[in-house]
Coordinates of C-alpha atoms and ligand atoms in Angstrom, one line a residue:
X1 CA 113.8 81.7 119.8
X2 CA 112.7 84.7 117.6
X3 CA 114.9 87.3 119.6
X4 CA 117.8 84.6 119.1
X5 CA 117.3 84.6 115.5
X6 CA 117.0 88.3 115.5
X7 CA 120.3 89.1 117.4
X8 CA 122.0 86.4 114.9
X9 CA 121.1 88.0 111.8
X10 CA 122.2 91.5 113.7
X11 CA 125.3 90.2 114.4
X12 CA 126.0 88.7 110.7
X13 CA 124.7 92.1 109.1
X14 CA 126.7 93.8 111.3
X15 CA 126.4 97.7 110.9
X16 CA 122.3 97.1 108.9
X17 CA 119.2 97.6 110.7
X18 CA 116.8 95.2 112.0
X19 CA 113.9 93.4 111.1
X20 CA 111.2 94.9 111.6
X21 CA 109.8 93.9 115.5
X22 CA 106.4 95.3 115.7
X23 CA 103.9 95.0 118.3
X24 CA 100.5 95.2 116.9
X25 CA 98.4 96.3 119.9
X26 CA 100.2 99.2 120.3
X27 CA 100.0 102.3 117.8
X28 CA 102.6 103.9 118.1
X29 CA 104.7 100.3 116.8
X30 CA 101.9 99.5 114.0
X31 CA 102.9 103.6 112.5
X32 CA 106.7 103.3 112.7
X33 CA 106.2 99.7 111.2
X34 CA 104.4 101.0 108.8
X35 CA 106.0 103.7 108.1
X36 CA 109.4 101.5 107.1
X37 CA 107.1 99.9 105.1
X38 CA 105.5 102.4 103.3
X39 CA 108.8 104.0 102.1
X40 CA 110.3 100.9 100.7
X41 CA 107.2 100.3 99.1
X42 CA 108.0 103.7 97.7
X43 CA 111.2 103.4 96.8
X44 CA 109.6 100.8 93.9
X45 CA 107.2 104.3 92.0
X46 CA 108.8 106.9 89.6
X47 CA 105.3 107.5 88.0
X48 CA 105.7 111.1 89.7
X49 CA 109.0 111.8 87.8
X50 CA 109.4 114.4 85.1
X51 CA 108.9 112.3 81.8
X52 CA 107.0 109.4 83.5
X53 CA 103.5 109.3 83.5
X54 CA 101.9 109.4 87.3
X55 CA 99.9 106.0 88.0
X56 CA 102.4 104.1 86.8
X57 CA 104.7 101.4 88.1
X58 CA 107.4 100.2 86.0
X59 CA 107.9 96.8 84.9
X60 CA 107.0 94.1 86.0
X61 CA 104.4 96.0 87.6
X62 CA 100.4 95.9 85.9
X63 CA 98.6 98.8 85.8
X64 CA 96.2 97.6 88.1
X65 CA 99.4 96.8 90.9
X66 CA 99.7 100.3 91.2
X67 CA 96.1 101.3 91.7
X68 CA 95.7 98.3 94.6
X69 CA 99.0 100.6 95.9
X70 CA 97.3 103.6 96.2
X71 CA 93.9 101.9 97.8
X72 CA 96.7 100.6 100.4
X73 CA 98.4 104.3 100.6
X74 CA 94.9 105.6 101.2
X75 CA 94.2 103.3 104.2
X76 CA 97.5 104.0 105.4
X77 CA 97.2 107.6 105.6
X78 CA 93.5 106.8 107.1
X79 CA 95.6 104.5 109.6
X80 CA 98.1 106.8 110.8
X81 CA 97.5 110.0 109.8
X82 CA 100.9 110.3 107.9
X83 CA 100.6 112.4 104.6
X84 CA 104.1 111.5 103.5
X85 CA 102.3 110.1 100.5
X86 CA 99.5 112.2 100.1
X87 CA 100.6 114.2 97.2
X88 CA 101.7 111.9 95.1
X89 CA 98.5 109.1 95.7
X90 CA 96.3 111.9 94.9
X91 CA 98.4 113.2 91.6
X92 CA 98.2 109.2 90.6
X93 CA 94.6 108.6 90.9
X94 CA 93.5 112.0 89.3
X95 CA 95.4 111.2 86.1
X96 CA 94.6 107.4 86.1
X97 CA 90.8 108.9 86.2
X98 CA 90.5 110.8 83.6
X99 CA 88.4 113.7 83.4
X100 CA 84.8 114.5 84.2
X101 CA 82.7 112.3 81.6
X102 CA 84.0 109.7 80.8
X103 CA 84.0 106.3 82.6
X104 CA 86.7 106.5 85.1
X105 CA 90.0 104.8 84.9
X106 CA 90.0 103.7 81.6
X107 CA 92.9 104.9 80.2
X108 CA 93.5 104.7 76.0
X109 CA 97.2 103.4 77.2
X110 CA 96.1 100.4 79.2
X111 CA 93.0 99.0 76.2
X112 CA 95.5 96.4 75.5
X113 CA 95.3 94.9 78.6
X114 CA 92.7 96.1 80.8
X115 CA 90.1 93.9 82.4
X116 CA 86.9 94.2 84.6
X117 CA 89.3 93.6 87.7
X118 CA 91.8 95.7 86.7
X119 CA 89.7 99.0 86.6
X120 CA 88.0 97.9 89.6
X121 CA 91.2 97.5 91.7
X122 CA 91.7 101.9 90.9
X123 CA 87.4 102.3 91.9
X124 CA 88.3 100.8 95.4
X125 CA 91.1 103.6 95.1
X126 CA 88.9 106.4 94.7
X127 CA 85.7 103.9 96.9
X128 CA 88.0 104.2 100.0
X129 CA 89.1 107.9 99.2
X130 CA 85.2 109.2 99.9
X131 CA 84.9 106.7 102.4
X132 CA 87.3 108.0 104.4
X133 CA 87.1 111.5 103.5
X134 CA 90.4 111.7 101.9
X135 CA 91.6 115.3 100.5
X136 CA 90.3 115.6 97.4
X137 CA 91.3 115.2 93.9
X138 CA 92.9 117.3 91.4
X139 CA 91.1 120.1 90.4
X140 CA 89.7 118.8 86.9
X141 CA 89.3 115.0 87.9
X142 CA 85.6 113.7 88.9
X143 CA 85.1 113.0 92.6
X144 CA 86.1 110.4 94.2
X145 CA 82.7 109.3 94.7
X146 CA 82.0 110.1 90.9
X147 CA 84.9 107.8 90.3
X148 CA 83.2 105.0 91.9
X149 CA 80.0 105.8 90.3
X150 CA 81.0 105.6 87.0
X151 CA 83.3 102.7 87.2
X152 CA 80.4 101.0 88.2
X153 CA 78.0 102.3 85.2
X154 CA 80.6 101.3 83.0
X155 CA 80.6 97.8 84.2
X156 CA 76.6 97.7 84.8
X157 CA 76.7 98.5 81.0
X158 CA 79.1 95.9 80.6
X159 CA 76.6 92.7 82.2
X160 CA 76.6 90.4 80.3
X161 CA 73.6 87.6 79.3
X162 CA 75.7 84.8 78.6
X163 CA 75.7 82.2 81.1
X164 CA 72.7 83.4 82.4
X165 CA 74.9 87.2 83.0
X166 CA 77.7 88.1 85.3
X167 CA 80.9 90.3 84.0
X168 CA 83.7 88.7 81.9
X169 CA 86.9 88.8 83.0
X170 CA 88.1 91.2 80.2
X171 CA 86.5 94.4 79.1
X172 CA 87.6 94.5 75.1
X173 CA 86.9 91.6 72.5
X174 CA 90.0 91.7 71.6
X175 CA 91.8 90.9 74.8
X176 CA 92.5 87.1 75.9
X177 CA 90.3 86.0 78.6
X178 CA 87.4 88.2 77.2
X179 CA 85.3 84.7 77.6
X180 CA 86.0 84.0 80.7
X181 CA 84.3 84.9 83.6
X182 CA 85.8 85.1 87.1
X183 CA 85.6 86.6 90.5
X184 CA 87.7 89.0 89.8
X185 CA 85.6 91.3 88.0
X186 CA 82.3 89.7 89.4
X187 CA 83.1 89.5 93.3
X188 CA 85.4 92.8 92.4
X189 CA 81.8 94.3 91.4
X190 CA 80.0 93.1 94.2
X191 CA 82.1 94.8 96.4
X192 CA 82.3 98.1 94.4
X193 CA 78.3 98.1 94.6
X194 CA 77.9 97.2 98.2
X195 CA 80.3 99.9 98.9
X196 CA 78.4 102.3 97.1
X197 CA 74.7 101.0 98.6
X198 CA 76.2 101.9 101.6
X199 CA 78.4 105.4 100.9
X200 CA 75.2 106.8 98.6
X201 CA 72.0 105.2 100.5
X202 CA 70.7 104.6 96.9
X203 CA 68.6 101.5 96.4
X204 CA 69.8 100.8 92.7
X205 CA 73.3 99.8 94.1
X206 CA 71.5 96.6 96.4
X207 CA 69.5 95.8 93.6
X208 CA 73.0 95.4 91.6
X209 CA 74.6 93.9 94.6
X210 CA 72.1 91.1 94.7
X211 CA 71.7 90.5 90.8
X212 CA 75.7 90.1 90.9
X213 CA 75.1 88.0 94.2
X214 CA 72.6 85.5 93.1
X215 CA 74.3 85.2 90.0
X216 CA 77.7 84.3 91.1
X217 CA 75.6 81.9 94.0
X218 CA 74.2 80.0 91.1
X219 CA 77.0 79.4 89.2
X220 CA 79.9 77.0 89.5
X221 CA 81.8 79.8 91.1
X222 CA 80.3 79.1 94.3
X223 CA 80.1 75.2 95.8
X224 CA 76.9 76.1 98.3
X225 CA 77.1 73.2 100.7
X226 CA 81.5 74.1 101.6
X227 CA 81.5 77.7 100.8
X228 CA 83.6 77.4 98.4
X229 CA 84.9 80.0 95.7
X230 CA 86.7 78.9 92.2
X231 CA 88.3 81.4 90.1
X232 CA 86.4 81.2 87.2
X233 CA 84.9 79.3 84.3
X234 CA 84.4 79.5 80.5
X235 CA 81.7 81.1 78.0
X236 CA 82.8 78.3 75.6
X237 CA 81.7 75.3 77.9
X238 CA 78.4 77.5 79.3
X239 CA 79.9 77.7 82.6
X240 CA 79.6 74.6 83.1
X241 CA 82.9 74.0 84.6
X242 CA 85.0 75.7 87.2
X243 CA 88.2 76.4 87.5
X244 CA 88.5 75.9 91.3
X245 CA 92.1 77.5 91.4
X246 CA 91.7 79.0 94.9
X247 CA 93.1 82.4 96.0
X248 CA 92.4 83.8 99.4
X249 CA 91.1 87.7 97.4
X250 CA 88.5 85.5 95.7
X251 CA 87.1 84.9 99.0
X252 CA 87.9 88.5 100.4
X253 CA 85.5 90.1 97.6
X254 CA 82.5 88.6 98.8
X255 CA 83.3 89.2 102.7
X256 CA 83.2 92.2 102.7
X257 CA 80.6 93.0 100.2
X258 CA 78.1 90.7 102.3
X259 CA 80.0 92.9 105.2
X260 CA 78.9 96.2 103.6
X261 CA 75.3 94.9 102.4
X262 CA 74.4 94.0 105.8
X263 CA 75.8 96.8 107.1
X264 CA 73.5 98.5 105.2
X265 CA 70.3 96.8 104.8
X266 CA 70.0 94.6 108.2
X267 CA 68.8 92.3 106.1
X268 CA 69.5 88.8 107.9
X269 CA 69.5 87.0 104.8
X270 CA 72.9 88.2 104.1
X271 CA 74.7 86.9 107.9
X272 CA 74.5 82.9 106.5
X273 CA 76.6 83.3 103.4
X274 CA 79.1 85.8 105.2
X275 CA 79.6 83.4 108.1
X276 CA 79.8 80.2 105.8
X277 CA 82.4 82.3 103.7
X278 CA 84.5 83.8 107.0
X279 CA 84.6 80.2 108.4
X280 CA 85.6 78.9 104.4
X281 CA 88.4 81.8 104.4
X282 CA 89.6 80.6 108.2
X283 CA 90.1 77.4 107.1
X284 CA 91.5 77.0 103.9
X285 CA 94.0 80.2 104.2
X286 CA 94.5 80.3 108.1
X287 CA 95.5 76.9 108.6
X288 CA 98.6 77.8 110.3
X289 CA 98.6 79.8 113.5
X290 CA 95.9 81.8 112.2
X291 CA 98.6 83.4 109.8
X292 CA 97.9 84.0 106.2
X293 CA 99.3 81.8 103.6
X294 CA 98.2 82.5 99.8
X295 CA 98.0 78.3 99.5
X296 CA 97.7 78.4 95.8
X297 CA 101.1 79.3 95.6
X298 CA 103.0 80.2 98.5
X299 CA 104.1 76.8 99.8
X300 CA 105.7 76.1 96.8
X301 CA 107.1 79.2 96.5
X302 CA 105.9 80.4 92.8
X303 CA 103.7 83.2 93.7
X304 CA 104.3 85.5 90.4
X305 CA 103.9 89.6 90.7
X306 CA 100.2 89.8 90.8
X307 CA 99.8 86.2 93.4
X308 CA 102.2 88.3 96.0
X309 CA 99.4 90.7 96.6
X310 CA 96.2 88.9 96.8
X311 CA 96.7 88.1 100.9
X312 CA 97.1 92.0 101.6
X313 CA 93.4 92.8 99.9
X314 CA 92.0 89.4 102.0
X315 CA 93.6 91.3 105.3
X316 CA 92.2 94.4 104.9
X317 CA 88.4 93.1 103.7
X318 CA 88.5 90.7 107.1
X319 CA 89.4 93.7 108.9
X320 CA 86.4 96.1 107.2
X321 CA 84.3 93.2 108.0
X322 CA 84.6 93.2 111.6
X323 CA 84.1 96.8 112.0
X324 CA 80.9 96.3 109.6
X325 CA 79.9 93.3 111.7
X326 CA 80.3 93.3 115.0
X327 CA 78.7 90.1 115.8
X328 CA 81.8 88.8 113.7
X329 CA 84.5 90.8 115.0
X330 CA 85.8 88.2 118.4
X331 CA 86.1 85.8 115.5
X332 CA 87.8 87.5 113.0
X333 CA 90.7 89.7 115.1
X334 CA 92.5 87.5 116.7
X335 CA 93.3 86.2 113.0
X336 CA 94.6 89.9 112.1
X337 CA 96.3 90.3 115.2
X338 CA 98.5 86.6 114.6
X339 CA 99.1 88.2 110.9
X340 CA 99.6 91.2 111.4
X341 CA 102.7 90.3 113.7
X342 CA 103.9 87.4 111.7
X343 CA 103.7 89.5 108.4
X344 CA 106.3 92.3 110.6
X345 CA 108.7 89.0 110.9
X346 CA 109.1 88.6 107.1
X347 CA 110.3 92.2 107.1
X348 CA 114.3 91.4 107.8
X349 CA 115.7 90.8 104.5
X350 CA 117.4 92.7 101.7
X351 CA 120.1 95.7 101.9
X352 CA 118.1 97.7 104.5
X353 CA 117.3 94.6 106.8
X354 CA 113.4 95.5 106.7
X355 CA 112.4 94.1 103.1
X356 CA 109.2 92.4 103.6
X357 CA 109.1 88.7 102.2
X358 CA 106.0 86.8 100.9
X359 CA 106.1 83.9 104.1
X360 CA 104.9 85.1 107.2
X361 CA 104.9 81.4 109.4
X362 CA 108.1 81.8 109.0
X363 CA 110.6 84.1 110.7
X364 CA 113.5 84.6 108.8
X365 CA 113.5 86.5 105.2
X366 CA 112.2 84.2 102.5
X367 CA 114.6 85.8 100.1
X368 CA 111.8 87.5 97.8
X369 CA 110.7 91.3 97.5
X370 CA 108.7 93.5 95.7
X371 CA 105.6 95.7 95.4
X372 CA 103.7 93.3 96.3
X373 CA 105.5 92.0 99.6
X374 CA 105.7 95.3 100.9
X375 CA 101.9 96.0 100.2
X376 CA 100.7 92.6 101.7
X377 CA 102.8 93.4 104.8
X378 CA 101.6 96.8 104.9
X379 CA 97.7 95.9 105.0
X380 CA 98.2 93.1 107.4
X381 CA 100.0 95.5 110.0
X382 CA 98.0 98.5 109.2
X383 CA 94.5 96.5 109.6
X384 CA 95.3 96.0 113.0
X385 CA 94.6 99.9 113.3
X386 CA 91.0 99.1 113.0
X387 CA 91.6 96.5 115.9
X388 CA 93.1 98.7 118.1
X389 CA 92.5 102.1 117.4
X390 CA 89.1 104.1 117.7
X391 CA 89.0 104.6 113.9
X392 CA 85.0 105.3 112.9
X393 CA 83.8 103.0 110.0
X394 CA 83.5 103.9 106.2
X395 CA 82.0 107.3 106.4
X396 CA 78.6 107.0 103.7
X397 CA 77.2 110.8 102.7
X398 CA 74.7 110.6 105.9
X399 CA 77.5 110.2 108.4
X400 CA 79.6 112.7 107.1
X401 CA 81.2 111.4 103.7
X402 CA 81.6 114.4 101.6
X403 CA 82.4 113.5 98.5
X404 CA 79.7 114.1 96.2
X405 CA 79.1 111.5 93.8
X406 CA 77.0 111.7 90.5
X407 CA 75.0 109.2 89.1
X408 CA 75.8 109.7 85.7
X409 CA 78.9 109.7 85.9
X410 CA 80.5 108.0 83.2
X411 CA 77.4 107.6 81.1
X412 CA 78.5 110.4 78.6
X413 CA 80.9 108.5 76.8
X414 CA 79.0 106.1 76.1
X415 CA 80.6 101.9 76.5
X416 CA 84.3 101.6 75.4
X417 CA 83.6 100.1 71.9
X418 CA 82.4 103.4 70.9
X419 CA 85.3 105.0 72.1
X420 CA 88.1 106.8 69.5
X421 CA 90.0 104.4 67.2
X422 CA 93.1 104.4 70.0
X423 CA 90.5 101.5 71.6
X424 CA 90.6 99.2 68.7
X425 CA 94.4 99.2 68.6
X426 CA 95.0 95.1 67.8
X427 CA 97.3 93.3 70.1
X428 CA 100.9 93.1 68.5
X429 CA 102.5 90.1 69.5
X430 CA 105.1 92.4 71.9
X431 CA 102.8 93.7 74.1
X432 CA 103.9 93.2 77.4
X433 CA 100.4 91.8 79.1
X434 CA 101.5 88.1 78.4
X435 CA 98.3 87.3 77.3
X436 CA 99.3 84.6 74.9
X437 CA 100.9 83.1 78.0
X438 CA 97.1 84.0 79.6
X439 CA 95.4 82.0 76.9
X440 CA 98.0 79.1 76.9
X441 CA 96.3 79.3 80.7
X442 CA 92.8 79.5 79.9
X443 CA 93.2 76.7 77.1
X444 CA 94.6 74.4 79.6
X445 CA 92.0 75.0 82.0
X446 CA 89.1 74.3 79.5
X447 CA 90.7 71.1 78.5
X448 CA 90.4 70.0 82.2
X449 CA 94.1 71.0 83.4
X450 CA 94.7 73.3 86.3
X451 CA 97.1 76.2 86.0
X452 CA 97.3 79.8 87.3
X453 CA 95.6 82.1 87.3
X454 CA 96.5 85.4 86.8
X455 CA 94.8 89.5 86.6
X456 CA 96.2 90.2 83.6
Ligands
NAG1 C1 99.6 107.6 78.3 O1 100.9 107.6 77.8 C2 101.4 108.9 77.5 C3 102.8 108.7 76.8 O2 103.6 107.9 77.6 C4 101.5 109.7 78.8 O3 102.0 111.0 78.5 C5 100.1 109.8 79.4 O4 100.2 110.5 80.6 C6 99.6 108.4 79.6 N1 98.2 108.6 80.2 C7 97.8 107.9 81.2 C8 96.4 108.2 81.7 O5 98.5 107.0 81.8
NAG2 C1 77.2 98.8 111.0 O1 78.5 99.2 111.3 C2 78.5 100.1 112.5 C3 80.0 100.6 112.7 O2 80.8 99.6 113.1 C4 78.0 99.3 113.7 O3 78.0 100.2 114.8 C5 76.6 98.8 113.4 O4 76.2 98.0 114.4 C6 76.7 98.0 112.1 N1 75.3 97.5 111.7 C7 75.0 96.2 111.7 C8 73.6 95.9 111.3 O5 75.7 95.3 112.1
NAG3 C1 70.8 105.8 92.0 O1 71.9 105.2 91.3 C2 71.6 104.9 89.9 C3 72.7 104.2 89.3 O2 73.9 105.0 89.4 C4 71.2 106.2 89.2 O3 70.8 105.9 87.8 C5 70.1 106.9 89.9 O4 69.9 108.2 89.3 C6 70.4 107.2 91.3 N1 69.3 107.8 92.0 C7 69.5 108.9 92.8 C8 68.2 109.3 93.4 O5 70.5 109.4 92.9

């Protein structure tokens, strides 16, 4: 059926090339796949270009899109060895950075806009760069470890007491959102710290990890008896009601954090949460063939720029975990195998044939493309690598990570409301963030409503 379609759609595009048909148990198909992949993903950044400021993807791209792509161009390079994109992934995170001292990623241009989850999405950047012993950064950036390290002093220093703590969604007081807190930023710092517990060995990071952990497991962000994760809930009600929008990243956070603090610590307390949430994640995003569908919006087909990424992140985490895991790896693979190759059947569509759409159960192009598409696609095909391929596991400093961090990174600056007046620019009402459109959301969430939910 599949090669009929595919001959079909040759025939009617005549002299265009072909979907893309890749067979995820062999190698050498998962690195041309993802190579095709990788350069139309590509084709989407100019942040390298004279007069355009590396980092940056245009519109309608967030800040924080383009930092989740170079945590994907990172893996891929770990995948399959290609440095196509080397130069300009390392340029990108170096500037987004900053320089030594200061908190990482916290760029004066983005204060309008930034959140918890966006700076976190540039940390699991620079998280995966030590971890995988990427070339280092530009000669006046921090490490990448330091990176890490000070995203996550910056956001210890941002915990917050009400609601009994946990971050808010929004770093500044002035952004929209700022009283809401989500998993985003709070599973988003989970992970960070149980990356870090593991990379630096040091016992401060579990302590965080479980002070995040027990938090967020007594809150209504976490239904105890289903597993289940909402988005987020409101400072203005006490947290006393969740938003239980569901999105498959939400999920993917905590996965692999409990994947990393196991990993690490042996403790067994950890294995019943991560199996209650694998099984949760199976089930309410794998419903169909053991293929990925973002259910929050996908069916319906309104996924908006951020919601076309969120599966890609969920791929990956599963992925991490079974390497981390063992005991769960016969579960989890077959699920990134059936992806993996379904995700490769989306690719068919636009002027080069092998634009990747957002609906993997089904075969023929959906009809949408973007950043995000190509980046989902990318870390459902890639993951396989870990599948297949004798790749070792995160490296941490005592198996030969070399990136050395520094604990204090980012403590010199002290928090961002001491920072130069550029911080406390007020929001003009044509700033591009939508976040009257996000408070319109938030609103009609507290007053009982459901809507979407989006990283701002
Ligand atoms: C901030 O914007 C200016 C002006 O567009 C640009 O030159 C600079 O590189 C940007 N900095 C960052 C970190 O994005
Ligand atoms: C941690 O991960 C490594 C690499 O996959 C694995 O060999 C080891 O068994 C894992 N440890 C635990 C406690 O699962
Ligand atoms: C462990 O990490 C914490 C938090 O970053 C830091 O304050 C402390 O100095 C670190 N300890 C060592 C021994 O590096």
């Amino acid at each position: 059926m599949r090669s009929l379609l595919k001959w079909a759609s040759t025939a009617l595009l005549a002299s265009q090339a072909v979907g893309i048909d890749v067979n995820v148990d062999d190698q050498d198909s998962i690195k041309s796949a993802t190579s095709i992949i990788a350069k139309n993903m590509m084709n989407y950044y100019t942040g390298y270009q004279p007069g355009d400021t590396p980092g940056n993807l245009p519109d309608p791209y967030y800040w924080w899109e383009a930092g989740a792509m170079f945590m994907n161009l990172v893996e891929y390079w770990f995948y399959t060895g290609d440095t196509t994109y080397n130069e300009k992934t390392t340029q990108a995170i170096s500037h987004q950075a900053g320089p030594k001292g200061g908190e990482s990623f916290v760029p004066s241009n983005q204060s309008k806009t930034e959140g918890n989850d966006d700076q976190i999405f540039w940390a699991f950047a620079a998280m995966q760069a030590a971890e995988y012993n990427y070339p280092a950064p530009t000669e006046n950036a921090p490490s990448w470890a330091a990176m890490a390290q000070s995203v996550f002093n910056g956001q210890a220093s941002r915990w917050d007491d009400n609601c009994g703590g946990g971050l808010r969604w929004q770093m500044f007081g002035w952004n929209n959102g700022y009283n809401y807190k989500n998993i985003a930023a709070n599973g988003g710092f989970f992970l960070l710290t149980s990356q870090l517990a593991r990379y630096t060995r040091n016992h401060t990071f579990i302590e965080w990890a479980e002070k995040e952990w027990n938090w967020f497991s007594g809150s209504v962000l976490f239904e105890k008896d289903s597993f289940q994760v909402n988005d987020g809930t409101d400072i203005g009600k006490d947290c006393s009601v969740a938003n239980d929008q569901q999105w498959s990243y939400n999920y993917g956070f905590y996965v692999a954090g409990l994947a990393y603090l196991y990993n690490q610590t042996e403790d067994a307390k950890w294995m019943p949460p991560l199996k209650g949430l694998v099984d949760r994640t199976f089930k309410e995003f794998f419903a169909t063939r053991q293929i990925i569908v973002e259910t929050a919006c996908e069916p319906i087909g309104n996924c908006d720029t951020n919601g076309f990424t969120f599966k890609g992140y969920t791929m990956r985490w599963l992925a991490v975990t079974a390497q981390l895991v063992p005991e769960l790896a016969d579960q989890i693979w077959p699920y990134i195998k059936a992806s993996g190759t379904a995700a490769g059947g989306q690719c068919s569509g636009g002027d080069d044939g092998s634009t990747c759409g957002m609906k993997w159960t089904q075969t023929t192009w959906d009809g949408s493309k973007g950043v995000g598409q190509q980046m989902s696609a990318l870390s459902a095909i890639g993951s396989n690598m870990l599948r297949i391929a004798d790749l070792k596991p995160p490296y941490t400093r005592d198996t030969g990570g070399k990136s050395e961090g520094d604990p204090n990174a980012g403590t010199d600056a002290g928090t961002p409301d001491d920072r130069p007046a550029v911080y406390t620019d007020p929001v003009t009402g044509g700033d591009k963030a939508g976040a009257g459109i996000l408070t319109a959301l938030v609103l009609a969430f507290t007053l009982g409503g459901s809507y979407w939910m989006v990283v701002g």
